Coordinates of C-alpha atoms and ligand atoms in Angstrom, one line a residue:
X296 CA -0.9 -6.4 -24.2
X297 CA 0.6 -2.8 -24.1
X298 CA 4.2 -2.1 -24.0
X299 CA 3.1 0.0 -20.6
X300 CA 3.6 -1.4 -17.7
X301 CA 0.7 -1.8 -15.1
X302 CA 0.3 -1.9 -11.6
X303 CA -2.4 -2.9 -9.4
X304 CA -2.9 -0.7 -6.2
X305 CA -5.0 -1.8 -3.9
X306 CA -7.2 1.2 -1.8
X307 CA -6.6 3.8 -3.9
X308 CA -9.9 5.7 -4.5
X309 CA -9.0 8.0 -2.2
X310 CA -6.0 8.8 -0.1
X311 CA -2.1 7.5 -0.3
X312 CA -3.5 5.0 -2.8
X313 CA -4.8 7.6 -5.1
X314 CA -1.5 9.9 -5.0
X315 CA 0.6 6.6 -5.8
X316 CA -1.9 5.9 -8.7
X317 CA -2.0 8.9 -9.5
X318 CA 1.8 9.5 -10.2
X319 CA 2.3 6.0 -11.8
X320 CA -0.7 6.9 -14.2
X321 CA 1.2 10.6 -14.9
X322 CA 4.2 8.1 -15.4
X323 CA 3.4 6.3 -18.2
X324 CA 1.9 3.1 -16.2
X325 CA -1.3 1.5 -17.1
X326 CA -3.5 1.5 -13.1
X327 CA -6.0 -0.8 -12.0
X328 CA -7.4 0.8 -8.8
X329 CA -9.2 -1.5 -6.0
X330 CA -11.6 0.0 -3.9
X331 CA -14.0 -1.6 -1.3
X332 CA -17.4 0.6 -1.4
X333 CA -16.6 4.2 -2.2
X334 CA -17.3 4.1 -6.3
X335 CA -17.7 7.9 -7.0
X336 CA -13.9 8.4 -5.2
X337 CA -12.6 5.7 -7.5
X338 CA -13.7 7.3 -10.1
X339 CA -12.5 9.9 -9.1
X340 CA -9.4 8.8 -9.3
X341 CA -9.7 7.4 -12.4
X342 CA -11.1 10.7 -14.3
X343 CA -7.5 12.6 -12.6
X344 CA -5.4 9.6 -14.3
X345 CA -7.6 9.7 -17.6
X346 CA -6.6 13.8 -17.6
X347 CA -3.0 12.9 -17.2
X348 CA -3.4 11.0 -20.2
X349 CA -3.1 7.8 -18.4
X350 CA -5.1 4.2 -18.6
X351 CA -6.8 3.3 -15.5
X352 CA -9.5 0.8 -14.8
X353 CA -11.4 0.6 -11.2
X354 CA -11.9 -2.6 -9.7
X355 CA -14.2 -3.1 -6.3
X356 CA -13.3 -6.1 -3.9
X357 CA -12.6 -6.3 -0.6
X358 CA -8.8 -7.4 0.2
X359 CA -9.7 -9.3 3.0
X360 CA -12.0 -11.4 1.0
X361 CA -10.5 -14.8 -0.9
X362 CA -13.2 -14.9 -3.5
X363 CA -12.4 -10.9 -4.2
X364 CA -9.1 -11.1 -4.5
X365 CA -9.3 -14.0 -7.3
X366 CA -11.8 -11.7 -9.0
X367 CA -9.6 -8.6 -8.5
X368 CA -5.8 -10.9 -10.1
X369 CA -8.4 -11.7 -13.1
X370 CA -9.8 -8.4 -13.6
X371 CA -6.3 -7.2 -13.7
X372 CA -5.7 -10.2 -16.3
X373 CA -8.3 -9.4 -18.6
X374 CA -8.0 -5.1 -18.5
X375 CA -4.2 -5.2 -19.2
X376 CA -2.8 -9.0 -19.8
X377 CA 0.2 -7.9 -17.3
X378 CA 1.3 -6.8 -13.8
X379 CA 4.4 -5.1 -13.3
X380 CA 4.0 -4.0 -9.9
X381 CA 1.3 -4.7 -7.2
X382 CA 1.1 -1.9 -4.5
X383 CA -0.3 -3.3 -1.5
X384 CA -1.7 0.6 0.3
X385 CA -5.4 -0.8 1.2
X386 CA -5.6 -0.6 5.1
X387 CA -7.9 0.6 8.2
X388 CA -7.3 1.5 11.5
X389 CA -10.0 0.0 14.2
X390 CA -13.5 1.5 13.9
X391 CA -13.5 2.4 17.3
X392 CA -10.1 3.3 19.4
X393 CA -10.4 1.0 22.9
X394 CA -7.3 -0.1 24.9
X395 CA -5.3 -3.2 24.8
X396 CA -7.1 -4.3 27.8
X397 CA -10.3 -3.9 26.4
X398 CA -10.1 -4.3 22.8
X399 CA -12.5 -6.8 21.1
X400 CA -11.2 -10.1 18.9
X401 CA -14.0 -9.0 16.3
X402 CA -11.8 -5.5 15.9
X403 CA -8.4 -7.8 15.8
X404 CA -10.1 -10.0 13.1
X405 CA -11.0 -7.1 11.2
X406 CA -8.0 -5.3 11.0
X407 CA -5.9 -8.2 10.5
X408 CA -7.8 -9.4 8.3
X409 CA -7.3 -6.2 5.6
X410 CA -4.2 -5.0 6.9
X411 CA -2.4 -8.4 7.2
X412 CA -4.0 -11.6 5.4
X413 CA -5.2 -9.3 2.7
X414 CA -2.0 -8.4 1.1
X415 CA -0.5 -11.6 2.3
X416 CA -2.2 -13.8 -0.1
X417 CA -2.9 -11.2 -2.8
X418 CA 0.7 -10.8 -3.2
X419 CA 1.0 -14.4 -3.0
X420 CA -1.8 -14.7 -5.9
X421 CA 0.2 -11.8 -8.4
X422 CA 3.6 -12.9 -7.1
X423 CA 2.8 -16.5 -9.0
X424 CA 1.4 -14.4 -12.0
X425 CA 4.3 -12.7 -12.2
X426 CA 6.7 -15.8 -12.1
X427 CA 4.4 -16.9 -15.1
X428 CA 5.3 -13.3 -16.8
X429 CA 9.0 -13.3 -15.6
X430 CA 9.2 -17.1 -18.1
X431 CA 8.1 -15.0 -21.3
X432 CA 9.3 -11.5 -21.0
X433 CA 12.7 -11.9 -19.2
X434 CA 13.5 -8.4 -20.1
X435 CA 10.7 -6.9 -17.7
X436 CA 11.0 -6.2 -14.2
X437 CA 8.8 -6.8 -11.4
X438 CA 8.5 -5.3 -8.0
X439 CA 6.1 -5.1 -5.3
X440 CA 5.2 -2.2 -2.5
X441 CA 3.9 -2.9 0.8
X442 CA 2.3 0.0 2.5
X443 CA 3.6 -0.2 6.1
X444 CA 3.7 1.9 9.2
X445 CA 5.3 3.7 11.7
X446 CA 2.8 1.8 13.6
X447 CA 4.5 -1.5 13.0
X448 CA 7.4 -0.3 15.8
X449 CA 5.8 2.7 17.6
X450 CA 2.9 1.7 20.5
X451 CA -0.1 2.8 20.7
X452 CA -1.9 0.6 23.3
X453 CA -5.1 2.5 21.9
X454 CA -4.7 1.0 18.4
X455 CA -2.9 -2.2 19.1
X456 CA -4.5 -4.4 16.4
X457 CA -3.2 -1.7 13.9
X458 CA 0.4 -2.0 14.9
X459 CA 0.4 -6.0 14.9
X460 CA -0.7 -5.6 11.7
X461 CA 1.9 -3.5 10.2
X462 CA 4.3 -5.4 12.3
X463 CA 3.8 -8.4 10.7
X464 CA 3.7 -6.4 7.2
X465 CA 7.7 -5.8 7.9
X466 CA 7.8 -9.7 8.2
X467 CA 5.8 -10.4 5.4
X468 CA 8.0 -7.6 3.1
X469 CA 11.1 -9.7 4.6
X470 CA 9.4 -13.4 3.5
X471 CA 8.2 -12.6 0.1
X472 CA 11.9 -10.4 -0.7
X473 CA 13.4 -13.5 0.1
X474 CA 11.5 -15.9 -1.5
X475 CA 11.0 -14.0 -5.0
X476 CA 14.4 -12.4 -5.5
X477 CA 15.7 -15.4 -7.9
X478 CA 12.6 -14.4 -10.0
X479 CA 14.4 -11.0 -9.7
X480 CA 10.7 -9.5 -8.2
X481 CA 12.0 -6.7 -5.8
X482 CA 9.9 -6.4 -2.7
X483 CA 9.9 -3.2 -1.1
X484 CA 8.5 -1.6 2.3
X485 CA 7.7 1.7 2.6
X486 CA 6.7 3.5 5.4
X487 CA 4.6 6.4 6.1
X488 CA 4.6 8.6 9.1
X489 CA 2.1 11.3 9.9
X490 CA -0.1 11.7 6.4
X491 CA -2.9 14.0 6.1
X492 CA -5.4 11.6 4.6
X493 CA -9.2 11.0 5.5
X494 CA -7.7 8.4 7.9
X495 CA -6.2 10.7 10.0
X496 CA -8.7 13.5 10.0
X497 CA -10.2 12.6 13.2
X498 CA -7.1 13.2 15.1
X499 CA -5.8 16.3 13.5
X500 CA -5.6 18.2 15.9
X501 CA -3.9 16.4 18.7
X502 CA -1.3 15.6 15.1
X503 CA -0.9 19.6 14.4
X504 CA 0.1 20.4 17.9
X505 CA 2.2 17.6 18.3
X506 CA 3.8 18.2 15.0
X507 CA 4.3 21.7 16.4
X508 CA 5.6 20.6 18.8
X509 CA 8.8 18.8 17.7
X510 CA 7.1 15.4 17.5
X511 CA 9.2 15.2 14.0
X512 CA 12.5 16.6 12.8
X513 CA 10.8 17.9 9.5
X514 CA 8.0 20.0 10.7
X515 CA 4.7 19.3 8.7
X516 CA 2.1 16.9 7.8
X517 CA 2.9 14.5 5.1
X518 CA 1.4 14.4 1.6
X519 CA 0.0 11.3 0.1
X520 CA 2.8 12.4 -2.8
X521 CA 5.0 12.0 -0.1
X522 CA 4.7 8.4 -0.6
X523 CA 3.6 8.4 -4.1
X524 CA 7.5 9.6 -4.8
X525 CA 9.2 7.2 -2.8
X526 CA 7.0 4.7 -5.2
X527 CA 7.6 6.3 -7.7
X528 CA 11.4 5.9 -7.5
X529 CA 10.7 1.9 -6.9
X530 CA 8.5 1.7 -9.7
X531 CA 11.4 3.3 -12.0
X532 CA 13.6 1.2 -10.8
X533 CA 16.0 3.7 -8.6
X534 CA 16.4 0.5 -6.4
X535 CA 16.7 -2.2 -8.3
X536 CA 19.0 -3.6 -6.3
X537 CA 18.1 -3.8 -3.1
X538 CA 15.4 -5.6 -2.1
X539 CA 13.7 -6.5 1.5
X540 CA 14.3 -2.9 1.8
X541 CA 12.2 0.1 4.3
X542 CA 12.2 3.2 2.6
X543 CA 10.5 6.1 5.9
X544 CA 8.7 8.5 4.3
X545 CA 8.1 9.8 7.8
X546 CA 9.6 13.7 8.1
X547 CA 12.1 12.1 10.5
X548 CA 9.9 10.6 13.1
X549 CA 12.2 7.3 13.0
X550 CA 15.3 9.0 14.6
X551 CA 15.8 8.5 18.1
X552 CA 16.5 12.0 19.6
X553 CA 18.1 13.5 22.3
Ligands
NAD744 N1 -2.6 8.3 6.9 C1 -1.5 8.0 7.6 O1 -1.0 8.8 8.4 C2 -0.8 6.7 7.4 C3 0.4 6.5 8.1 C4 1.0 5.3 8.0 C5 0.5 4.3 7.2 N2 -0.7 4.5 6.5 C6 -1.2 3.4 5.7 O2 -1.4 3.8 4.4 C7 -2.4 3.1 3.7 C8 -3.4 4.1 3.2 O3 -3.9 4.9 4.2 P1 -4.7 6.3 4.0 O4 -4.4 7.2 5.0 O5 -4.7 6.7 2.5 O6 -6.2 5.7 4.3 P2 -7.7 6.1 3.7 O7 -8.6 5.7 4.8 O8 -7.7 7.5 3.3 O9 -7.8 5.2 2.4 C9 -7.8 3.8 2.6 C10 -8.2 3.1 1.3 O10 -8.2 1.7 1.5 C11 -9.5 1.2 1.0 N3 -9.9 0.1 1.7 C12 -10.2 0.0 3.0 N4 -10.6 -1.3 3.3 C13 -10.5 -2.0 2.2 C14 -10.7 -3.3 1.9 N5 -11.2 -4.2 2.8 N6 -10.5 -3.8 0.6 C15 -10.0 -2.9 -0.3 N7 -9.8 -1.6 -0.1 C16 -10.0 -1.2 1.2 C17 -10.4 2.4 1.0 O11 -11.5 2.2 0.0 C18 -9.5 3.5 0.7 O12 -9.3 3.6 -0.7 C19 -3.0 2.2 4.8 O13 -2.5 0.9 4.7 C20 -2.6 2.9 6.1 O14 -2.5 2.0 7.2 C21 -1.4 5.7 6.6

């Protein structure tokens, strides 16, 4: 075992995952990178970290998959012997956009199913690692990230499966804060607005007009680093003490206007 930390981030060959890996790996952390399919992206992400000067592994599994996550807590286990932080980012919106009165259960399954159950019991699976850690190195700390939305309190009747989902991620940030803060594990929230990633390419231009337009206080896109910042500050422990805690990393959008 290293005297680096290490984090696992889940999704981040590409994206908000990759920026937070990215910036943990330029920070001194030691990155194992989940990915479901895309290999060459990981890797791509890996070679940026490498450049850096930074120790990242890349792990494929899909998050909504028991078996895979095991395989993903071990891998973790045997490329660094610790885990400091667990960034829960892997997340999809529905393949196909269709209204609350016509969406499918198969969409609802699918989303929910990466989005919600996903990081539920992965970060039930690394929380009890880290309790195991917290007994023999009570000098470290521990924290975990849940990538949430503005989705999880804004409808979109087009979409609604997403914004359960990252409803129920606020609940779940809520739960685990509570339940792990005597093992002094921080649990944080943070929430992204409108990011320019390769999830929100198809809709970039209704985004730039409505951005334009006023739709947020702070006029632009946001970056993946956007995020990766606000981790950033978590991982270094800027927060350490708060906990249950939404950081918007939004440009504004949460501010009710008049
Ligand atoms: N882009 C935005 O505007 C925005 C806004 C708010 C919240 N978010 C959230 O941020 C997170 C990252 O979004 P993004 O925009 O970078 O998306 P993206 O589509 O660019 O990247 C998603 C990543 O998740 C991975 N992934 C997808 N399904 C997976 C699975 N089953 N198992 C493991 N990995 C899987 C992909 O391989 C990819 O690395 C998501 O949770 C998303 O809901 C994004």
């Amino acid at each position: 075992m290293t005297d680096r930390p290490a984090a696992i981030i889940t999704g981040a060959s590409r994206g908000i995952g990759r920026a937070i890996a990215i910036s943990l790996g330029a920070g001194g952390w030691d990155v194992v990178v989940n990915y479901r399919s895309d290999e060459a992206s990981a890797k791509g992400t890996q070679r940026q970290i490498e450049d850096l000067g930074g120790a990242c592994r890349i792990f494929r599994a899909d998050i909504s998959v028991a078996g895979d996550r095991r395989r993903l807590v071990d891998f973790a286990k045997d490329s660094f012997a610790r885990c400091d932080m667990l960034v829960n980012n892997a997340g999809v919106a529905p393949t196909n956009r269709a209204d609350l009165l016509e969406a499918t259960e198969e969409s609802f399954d699918r989303v929910m199913g990466i989005n919600l159950k996903g990081p539920y019991f992965l970060t039930q699976l690394v929380a009890n690692w880290m309790i195991e850690q917290v007994k023999t190195a009570c000098d470290r700390k521990f924290r975990i990230v849940n990538i949430g939305s503005i989705s999880g309190y804004t409808s979109s009747p087009g979409r609604g499966e997403y914004c359960v989902s990252k409803a129920a991620m606020t609940m779940m940030t809520r739960l685990y804060a509570d339940r792990l803060a005597e093992f002094g594990i921080g649990v944080f929230e943070i929430r992204p607005g409108i990011i320019e990633t390769d999830m929100t390419a198809a809709v970039k231009e209704k985004y730039d007009k409505l951005i334009a337009d006023g739709l947020t206080p702070i006029k632009r896109w946001g970056r993946g680093e956007d995020v990766a910042q606000a981790t950033l500050a978590i991982a270094e422990g800027r927060l350490d003490f708060s906990t249950g805690q939404i950081i918007d990393v939004d440009g504004g959008f949460h501010l009710r206007r008049l």
